[in-house]
PDB file of C-alpha atoms in Angstrom:
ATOM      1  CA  UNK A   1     -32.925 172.372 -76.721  1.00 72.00           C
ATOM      2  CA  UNK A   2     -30.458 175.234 -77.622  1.00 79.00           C
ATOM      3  CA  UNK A   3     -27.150 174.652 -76.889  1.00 83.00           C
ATOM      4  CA  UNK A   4     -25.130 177.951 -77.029  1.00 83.00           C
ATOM      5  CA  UNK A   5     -23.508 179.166 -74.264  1.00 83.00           C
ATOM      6  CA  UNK A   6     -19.981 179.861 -72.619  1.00 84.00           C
ATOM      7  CA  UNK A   7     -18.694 177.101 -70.531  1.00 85.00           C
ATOM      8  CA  UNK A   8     -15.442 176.700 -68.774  1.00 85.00           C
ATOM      9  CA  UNK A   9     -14.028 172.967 -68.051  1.00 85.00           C
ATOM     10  CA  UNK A  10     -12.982 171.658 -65.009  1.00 88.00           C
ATOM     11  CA  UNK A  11     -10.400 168.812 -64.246  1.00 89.00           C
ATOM     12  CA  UNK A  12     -13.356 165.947 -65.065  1.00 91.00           C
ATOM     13  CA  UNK A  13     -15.093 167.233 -68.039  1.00 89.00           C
ATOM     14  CA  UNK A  14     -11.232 167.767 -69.481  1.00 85.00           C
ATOM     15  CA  UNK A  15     -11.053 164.184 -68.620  1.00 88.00           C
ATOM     16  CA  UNK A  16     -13.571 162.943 -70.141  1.00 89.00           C
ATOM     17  CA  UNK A  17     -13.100 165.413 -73.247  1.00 84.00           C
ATOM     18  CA  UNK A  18      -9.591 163.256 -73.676  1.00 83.00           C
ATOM     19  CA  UNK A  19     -11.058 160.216 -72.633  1.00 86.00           C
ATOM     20  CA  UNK A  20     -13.454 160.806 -76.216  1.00 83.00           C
ATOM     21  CA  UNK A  21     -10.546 162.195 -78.248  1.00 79.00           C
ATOM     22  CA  UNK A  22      -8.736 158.874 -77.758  1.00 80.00           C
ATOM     23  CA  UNK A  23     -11.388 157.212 -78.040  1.00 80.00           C
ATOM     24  CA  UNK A  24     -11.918 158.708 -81.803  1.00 74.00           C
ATOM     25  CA  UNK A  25      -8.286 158.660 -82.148  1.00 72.00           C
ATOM     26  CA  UNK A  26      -8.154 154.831 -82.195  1.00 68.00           C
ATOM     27  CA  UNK A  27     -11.011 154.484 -84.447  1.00 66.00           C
ATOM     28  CA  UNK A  28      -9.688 156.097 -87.053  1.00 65.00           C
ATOM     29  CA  UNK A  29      -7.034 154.027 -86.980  1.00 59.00           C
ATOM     30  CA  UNK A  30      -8.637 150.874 -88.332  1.00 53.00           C
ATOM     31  CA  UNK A  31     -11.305 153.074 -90.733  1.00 56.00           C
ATOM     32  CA  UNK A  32      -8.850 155.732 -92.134  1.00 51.00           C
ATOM     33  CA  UNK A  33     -11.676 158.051 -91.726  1.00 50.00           C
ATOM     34  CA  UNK A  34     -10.048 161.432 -91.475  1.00 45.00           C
ATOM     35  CA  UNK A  35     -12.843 163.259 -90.994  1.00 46.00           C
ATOM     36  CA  UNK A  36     -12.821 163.586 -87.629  1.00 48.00           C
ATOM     37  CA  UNK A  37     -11.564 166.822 -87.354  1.00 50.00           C
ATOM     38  CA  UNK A  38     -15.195 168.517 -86.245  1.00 51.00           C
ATOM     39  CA  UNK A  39     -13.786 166.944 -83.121  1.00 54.00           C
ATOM     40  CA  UNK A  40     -10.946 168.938 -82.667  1.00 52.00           C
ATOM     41  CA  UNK A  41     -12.040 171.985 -83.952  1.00 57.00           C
ATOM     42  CA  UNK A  42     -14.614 171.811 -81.485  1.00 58.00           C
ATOM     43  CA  UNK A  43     -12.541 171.149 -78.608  1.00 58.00           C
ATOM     44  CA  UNK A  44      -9.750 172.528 -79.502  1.00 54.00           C
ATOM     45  CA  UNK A  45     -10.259 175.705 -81.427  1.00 52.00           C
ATOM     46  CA  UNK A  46     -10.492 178.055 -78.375  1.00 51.00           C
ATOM     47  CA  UNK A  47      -8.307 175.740 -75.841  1.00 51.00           C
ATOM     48  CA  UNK A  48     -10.053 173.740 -73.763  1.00 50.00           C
ATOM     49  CA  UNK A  49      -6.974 174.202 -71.223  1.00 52.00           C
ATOM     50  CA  UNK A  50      -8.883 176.366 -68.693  1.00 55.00           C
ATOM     51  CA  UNK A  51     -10.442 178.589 -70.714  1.00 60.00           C
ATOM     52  CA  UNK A  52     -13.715 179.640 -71.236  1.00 71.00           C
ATOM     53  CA  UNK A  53     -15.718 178.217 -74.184  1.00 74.00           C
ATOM     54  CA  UNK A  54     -17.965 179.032 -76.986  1.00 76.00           C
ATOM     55  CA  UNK A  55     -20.055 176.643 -77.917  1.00 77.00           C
ATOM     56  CA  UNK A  56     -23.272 176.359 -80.651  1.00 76.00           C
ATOM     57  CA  UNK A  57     -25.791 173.907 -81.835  1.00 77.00           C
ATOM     58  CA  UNK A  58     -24.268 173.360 -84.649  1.00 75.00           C
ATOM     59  CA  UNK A  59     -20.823 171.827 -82.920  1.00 75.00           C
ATOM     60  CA  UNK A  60     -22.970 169.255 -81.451  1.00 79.00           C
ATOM     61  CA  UNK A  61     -24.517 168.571 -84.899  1.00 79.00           C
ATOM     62  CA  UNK A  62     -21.680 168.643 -86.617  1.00 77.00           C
ATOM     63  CA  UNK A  63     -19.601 166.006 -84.092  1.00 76.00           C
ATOM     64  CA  UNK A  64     -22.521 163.641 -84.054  1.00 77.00           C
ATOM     65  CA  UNK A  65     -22.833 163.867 -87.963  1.00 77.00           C
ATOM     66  CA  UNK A  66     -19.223 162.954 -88.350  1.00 73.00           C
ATOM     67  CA  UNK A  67     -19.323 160.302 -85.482  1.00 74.00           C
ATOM     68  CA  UNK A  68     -22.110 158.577 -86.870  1.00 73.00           C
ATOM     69  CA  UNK A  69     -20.555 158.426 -90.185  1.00 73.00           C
ATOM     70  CA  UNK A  70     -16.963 156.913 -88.798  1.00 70.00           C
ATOM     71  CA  UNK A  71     -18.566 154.050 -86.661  1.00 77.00           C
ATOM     72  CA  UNK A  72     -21.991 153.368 -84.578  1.00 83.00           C
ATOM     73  CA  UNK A  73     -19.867 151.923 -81.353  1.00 87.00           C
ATOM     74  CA  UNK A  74     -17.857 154.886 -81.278  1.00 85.00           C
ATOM     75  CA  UNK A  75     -21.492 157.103 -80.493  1.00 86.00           C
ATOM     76  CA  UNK A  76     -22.776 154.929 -78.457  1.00 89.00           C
ATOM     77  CA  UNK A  77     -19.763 155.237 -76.253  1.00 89.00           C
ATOM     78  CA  UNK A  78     -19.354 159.006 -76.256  1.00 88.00           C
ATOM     79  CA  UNK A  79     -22.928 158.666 -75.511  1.00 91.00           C
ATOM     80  CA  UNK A  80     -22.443 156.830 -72.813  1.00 91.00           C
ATOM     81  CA  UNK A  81     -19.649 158.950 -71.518  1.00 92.00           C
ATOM     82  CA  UNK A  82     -21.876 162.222 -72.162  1.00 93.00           C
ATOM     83  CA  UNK A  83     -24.182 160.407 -69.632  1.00 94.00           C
ATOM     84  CA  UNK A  84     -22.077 159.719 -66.750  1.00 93.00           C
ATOM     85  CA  UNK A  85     -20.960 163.439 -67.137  1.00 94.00           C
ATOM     86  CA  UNK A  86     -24.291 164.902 -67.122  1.00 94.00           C
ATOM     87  CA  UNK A  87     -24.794 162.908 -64.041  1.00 92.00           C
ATOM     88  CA  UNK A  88     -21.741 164.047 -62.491  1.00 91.00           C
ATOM     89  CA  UNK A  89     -22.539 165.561 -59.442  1.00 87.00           C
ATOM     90  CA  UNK A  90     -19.038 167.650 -58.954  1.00 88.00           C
ATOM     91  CA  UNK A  91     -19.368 169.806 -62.036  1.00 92.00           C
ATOM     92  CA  UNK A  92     -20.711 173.299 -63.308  1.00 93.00           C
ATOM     93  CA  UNK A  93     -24.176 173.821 -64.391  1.00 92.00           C
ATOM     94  CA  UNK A  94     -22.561 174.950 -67.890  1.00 91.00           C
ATOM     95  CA  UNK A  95     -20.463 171.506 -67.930  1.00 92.00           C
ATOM     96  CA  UNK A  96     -23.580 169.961 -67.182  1.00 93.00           C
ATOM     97  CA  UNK A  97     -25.499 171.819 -69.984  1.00 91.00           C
ATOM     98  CA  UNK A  98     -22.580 170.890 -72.093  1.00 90.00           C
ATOM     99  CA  UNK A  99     -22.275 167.097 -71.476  1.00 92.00           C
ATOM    100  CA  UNK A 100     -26.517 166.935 -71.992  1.00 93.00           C
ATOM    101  CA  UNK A 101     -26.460 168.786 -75.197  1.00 91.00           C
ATOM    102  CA  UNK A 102     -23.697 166.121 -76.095  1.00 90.00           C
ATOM    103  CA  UNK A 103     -26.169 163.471 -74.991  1.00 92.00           C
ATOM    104  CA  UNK A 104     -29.060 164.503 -76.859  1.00 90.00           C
ATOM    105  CA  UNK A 105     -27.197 164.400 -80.215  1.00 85.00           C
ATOM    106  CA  UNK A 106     -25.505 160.936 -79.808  1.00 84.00           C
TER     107      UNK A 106
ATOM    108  CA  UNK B   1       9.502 139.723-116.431  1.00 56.00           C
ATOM    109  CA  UNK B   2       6.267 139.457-117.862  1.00 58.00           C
ATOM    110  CA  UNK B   3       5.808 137.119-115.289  1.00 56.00           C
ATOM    111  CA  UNK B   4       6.731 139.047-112.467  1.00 66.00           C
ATOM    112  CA  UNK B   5       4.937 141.872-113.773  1.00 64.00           C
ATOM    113  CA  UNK B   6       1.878 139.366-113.872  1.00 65.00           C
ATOM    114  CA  UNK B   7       2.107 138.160-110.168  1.00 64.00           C
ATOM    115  CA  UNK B   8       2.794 141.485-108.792  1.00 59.00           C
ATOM    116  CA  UNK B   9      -0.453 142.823-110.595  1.00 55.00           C
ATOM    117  CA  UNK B  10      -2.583 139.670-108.907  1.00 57.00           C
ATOM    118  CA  UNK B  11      -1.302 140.935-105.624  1.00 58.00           C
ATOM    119  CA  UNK B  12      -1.586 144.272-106.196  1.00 56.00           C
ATOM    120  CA  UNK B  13      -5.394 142.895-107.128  1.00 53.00           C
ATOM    121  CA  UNK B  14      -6.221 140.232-104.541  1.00 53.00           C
ATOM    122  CA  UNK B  15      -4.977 143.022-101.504  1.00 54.00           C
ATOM    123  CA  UNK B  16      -7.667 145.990-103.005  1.00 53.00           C
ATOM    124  CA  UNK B  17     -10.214 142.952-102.794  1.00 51.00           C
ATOM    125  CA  UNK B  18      -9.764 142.279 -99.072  1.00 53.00           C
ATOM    126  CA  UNK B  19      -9.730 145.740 -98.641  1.00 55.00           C
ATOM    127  CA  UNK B  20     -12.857 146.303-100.592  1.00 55.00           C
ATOM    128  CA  UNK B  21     -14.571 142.973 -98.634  1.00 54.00           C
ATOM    129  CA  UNK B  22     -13.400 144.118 -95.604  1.00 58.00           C
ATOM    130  CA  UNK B  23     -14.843 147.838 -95.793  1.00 70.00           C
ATOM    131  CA  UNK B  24     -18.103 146.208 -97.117  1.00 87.00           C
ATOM    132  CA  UNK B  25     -18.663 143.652 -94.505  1.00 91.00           C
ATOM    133  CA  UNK B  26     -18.274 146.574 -92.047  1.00 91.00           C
ATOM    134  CA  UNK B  27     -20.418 148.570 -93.637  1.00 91.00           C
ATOM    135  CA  UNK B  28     -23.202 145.609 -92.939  1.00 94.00           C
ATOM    136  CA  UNK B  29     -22.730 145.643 -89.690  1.00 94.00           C
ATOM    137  CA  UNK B  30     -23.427 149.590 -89.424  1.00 92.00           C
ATOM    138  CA  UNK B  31     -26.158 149.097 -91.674  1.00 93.00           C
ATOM    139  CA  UNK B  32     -27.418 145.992 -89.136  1.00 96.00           C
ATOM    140  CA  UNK B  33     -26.758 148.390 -86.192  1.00 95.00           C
ATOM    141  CA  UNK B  34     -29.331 151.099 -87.188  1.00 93.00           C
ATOM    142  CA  UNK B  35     -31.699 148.339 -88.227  1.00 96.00           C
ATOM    143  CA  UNK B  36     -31.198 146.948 -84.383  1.00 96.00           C
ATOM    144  CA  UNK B  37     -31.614 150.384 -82.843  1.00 94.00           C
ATOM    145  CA  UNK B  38     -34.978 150.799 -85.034  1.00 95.00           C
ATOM    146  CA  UNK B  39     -36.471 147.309 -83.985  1.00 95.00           C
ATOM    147  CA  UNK B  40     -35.439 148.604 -80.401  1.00 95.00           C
ATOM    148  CA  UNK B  41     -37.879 152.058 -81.165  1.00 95.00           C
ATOM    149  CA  UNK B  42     -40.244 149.819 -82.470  1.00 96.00           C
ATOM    150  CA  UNK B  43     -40.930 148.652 -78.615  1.00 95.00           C
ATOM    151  CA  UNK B  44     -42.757 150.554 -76.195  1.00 96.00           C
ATOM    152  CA  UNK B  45     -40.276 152.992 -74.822  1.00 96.00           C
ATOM    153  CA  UNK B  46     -38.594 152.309 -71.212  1.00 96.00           C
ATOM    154  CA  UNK B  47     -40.411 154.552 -68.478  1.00 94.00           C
ATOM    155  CA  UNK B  48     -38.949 155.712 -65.345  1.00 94.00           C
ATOM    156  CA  UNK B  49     -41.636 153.263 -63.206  1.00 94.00           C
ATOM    157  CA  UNK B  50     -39.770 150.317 -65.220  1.00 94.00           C
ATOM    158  CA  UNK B  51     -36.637 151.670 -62.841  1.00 93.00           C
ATOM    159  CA  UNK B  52     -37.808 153.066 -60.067  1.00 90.00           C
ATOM    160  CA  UNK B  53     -35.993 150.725 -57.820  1.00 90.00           C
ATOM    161  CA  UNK B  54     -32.675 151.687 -59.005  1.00 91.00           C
ATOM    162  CA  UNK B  55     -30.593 154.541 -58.742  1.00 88.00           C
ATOM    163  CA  UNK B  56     -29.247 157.156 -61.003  1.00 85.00           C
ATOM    164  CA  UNK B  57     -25.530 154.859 -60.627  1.00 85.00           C
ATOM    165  CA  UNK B  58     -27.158 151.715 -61.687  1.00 89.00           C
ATOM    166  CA  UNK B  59     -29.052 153.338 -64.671  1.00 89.00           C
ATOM    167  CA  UNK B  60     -25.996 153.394 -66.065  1.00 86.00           C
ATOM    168  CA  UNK B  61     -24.572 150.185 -64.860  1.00 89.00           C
ATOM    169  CA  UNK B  62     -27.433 148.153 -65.723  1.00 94.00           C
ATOM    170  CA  UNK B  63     -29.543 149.858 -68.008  1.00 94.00           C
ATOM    171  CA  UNK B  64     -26.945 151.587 -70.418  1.00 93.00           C
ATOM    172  CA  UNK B  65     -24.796 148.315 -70.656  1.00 94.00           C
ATOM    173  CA  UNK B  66     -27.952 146.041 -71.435  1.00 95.00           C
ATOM    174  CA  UNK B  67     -29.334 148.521 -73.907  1.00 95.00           C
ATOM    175  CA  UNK B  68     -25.497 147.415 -75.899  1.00 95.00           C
ATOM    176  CA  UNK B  69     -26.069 143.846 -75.423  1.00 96.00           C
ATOM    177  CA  UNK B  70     -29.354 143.963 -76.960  1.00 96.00           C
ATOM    178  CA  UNK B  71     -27.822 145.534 -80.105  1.00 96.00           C
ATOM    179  CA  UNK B  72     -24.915 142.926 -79.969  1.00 97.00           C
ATOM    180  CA  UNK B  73     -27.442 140.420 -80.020  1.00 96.00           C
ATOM    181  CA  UNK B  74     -29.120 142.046 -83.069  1.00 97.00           C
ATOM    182  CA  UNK B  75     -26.344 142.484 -85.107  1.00 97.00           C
ATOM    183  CA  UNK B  76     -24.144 139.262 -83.781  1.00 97.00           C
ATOM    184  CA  UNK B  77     -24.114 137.451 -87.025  1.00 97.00           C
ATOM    185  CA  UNK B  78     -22.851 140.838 -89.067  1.00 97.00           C
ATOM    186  CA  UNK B  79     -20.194 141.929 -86.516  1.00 96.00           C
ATOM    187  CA  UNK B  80     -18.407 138.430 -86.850  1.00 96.00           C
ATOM    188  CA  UNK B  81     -18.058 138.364 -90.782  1.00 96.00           C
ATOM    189  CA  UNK B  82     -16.737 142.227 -90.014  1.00 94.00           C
ATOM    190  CA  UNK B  83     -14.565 140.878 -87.506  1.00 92.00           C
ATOM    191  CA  UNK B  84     -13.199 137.848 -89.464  1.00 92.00           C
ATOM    192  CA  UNK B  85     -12.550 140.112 -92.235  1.00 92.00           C
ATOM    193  CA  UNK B  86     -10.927 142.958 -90.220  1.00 89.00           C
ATOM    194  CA  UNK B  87      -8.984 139.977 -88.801  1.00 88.00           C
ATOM    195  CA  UNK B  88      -7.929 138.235 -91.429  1.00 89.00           C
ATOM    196  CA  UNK B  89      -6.762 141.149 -92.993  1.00 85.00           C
ATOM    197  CA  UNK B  90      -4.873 142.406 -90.581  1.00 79.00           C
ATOM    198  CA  UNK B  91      -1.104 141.419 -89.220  1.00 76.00           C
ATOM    199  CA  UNK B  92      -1.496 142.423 -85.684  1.00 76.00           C
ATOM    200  CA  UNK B  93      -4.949 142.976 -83.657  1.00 75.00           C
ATOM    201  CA  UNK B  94      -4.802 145.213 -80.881  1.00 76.00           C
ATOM    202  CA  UNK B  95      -7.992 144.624 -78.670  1.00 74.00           C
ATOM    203  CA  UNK B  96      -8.229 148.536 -77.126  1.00 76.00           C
ATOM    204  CA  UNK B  97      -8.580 149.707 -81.186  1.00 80.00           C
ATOM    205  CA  UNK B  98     -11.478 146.622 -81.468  1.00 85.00           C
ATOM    206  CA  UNK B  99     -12.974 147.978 -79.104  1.00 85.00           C
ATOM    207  CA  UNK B 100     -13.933 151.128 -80.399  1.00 84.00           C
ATOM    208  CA  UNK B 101     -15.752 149.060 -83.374  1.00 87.00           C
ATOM    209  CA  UNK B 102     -17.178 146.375 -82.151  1.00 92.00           C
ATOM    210  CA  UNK B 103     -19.670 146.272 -79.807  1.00 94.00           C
ATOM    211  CA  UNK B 104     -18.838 142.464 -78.667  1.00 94.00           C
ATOM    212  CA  UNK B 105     -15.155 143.515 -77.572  1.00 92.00           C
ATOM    213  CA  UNK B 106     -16.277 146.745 -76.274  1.00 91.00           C
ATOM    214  CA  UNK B 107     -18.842 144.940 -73.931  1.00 93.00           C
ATOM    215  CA  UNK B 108     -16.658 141.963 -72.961  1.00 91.00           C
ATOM    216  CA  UNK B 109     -14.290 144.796 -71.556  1.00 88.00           C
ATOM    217  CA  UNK B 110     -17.369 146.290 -69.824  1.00 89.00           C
ATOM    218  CA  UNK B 111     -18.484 143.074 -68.455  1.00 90.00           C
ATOM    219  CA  UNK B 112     -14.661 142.409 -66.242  1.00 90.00           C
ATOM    220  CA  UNK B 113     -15.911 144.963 -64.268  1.00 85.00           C
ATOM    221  CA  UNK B 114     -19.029 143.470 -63.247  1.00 92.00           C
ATOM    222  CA  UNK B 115     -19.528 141.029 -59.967  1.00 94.00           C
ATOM    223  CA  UNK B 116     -21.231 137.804 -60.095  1.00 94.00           C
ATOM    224  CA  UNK B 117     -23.488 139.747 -58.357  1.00 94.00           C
ATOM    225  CA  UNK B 118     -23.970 142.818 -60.744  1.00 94.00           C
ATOM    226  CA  UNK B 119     -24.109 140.226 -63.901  1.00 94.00           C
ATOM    227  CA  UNK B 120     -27.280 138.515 -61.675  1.00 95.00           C
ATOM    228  CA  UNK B 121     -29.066 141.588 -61.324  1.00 94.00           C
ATOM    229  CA  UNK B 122     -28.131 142.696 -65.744  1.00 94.00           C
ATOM    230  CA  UNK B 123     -29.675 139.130 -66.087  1.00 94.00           C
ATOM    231  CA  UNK B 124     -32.824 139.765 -63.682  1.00 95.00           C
ATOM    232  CA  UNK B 125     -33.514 143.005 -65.480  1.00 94.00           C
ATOM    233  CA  UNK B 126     -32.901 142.099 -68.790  1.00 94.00           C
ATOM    234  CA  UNK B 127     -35.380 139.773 -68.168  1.00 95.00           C
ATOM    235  CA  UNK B 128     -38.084 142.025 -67.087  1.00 95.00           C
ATOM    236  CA  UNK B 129     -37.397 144.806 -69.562  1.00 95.00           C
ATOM    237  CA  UNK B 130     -37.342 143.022 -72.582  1.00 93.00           C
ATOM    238  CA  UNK B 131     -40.719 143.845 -74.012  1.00 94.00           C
ATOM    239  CA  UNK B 132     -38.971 147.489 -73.473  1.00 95.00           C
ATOM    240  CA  UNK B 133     -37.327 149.518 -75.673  1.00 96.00           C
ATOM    241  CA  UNK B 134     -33.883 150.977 -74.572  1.00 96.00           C
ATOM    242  CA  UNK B 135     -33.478 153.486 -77.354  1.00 95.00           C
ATOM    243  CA  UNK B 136     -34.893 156.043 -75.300  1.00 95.00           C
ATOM    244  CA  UNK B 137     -32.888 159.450 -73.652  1.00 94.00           C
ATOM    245  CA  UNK B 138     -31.817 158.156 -70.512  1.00 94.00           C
ATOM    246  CA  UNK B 139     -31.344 161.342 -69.109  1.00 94.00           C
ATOM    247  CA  UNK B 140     -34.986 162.376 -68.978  1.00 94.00           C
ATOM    248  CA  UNK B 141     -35.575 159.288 -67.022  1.00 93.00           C
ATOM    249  CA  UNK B 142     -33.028 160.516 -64.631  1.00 91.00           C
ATOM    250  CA  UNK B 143     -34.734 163.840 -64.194  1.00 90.00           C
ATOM    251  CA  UNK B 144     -37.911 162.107 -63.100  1.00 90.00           C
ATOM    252  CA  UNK B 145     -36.366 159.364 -60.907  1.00 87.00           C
ATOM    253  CA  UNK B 146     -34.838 162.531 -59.130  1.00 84.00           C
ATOM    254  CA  UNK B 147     -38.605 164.442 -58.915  1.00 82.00           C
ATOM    255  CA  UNK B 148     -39.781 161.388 -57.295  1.00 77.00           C
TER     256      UNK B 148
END
């Protein structure tokens, strides 16, 4: 499934975008893995803050990768996050796209 | 001095040891995680007539929460020598960070949402699914519970 397109984030998928940053944030407390920066550099690098946003294959790749390799839990809960987004009835197609193709590499 | 020098050196020692035994132990558990998730493949994959009775809502609910617990099974014995290190080497333990590495604090947290009612029904299905693997994507299964 390709995953490049332009999506813009409303109030939920922002929500839920935080909701997986802190949830990364914590768990790199206790590992003092630092390589979770794919995550912010994905999210971050063109503002999520209302604007609209690039995104490729290889982000998705890349964040799993680096999940994986900081702890197991951690991708099974952004999976399951990625799930109740992609079921979300109240957002964009592209959202929608975007939470799946978030999915599929958990 | 010498002897100062000497007991500072076994500290210095005995606290890169718990480190090292605590990153190890963890590292087991991983390791026992993807073995789980592979036993899990191993079954024949969960099919959308397996849930036709419940909604999109309740996939997750149910069927994303049990497909956890069977991995916490799995992997039960490794998580608690991870835990009892990462414990015992640690001054303060703050459940929220626990919770985003190991899968027995993240589910307990999970579960104090659930009715007597909902943890019935995880128990009735868990039951009737267990010959069927949960490693499967969940959101295909939600595309065909909508086409039916």
């Amino acid at each position: 499934m390709a995953c490049n397109f332009n999506v813009k984030f409303g109030s939920d998928s922002k929500r839920a975008i935080r909701e997986i940053q802190e949830k990364q944030d914590m768990a790199n407390v206790l590992s003092g893995f630092l390589g979770m920066s794919v995550m912010l550099d994905i999210f971050a690098r063109n503002g999520v803050v209302g604007s609209s946003y690039k995104v490729v294959t290889t982000d998705f790749e890349l964040l799993a990768k680096s999940m994986r390799s900081s702890n197991p839990i951690l991708v099974r809960q952004v999976e399951r996050i990625a799930y109740r987004m992609a079921t979300h009835s109240a957002i964009t197609n592209q959202e929608r796209l975007f939470w799946r193709c978030l999915y599929n590499e958990m | 001095m010498k002897c100062n020098a000497k007991s500072v050196f076994v500290s210095v020692l005995l606290a890169v040891f718990s480190q090292v035994v605590l990153a190890n132990s963890y590292e087991e558990y991983k390791v026992k995680i993807e073995e789980c998730i592979a036993v899990e493949e191993q079954k024949a994959p969960l099919t959308v007539s397996d849930v036709s009775a419940l909604s999109v809502d309740e996939l997750e609910k149910y069927v994303l929460l049990l497909k956890d617990i069977r991995i916490q099974r799995c992997s039960a014995v490794e998580e608690l020598a991870a835990l009892a290190d990462e414990i015992s080497s640690s001054e303060s333990v703050v459940s929220k960070l626990m919770e985003q590495r190991y899968l027995s604090v993240y589910l307990e947290a999970q579960m104090h949402n659930l009715s007597a009612e909902d943890k019935l029904k995880l128990t009735e299905l868990d039951n009737r699914l267990e010959k069927k693997g949960l490693e499967v994507n969940m959101l295909d299964i939600v595309d065909e519970l909508k086409n039916q």
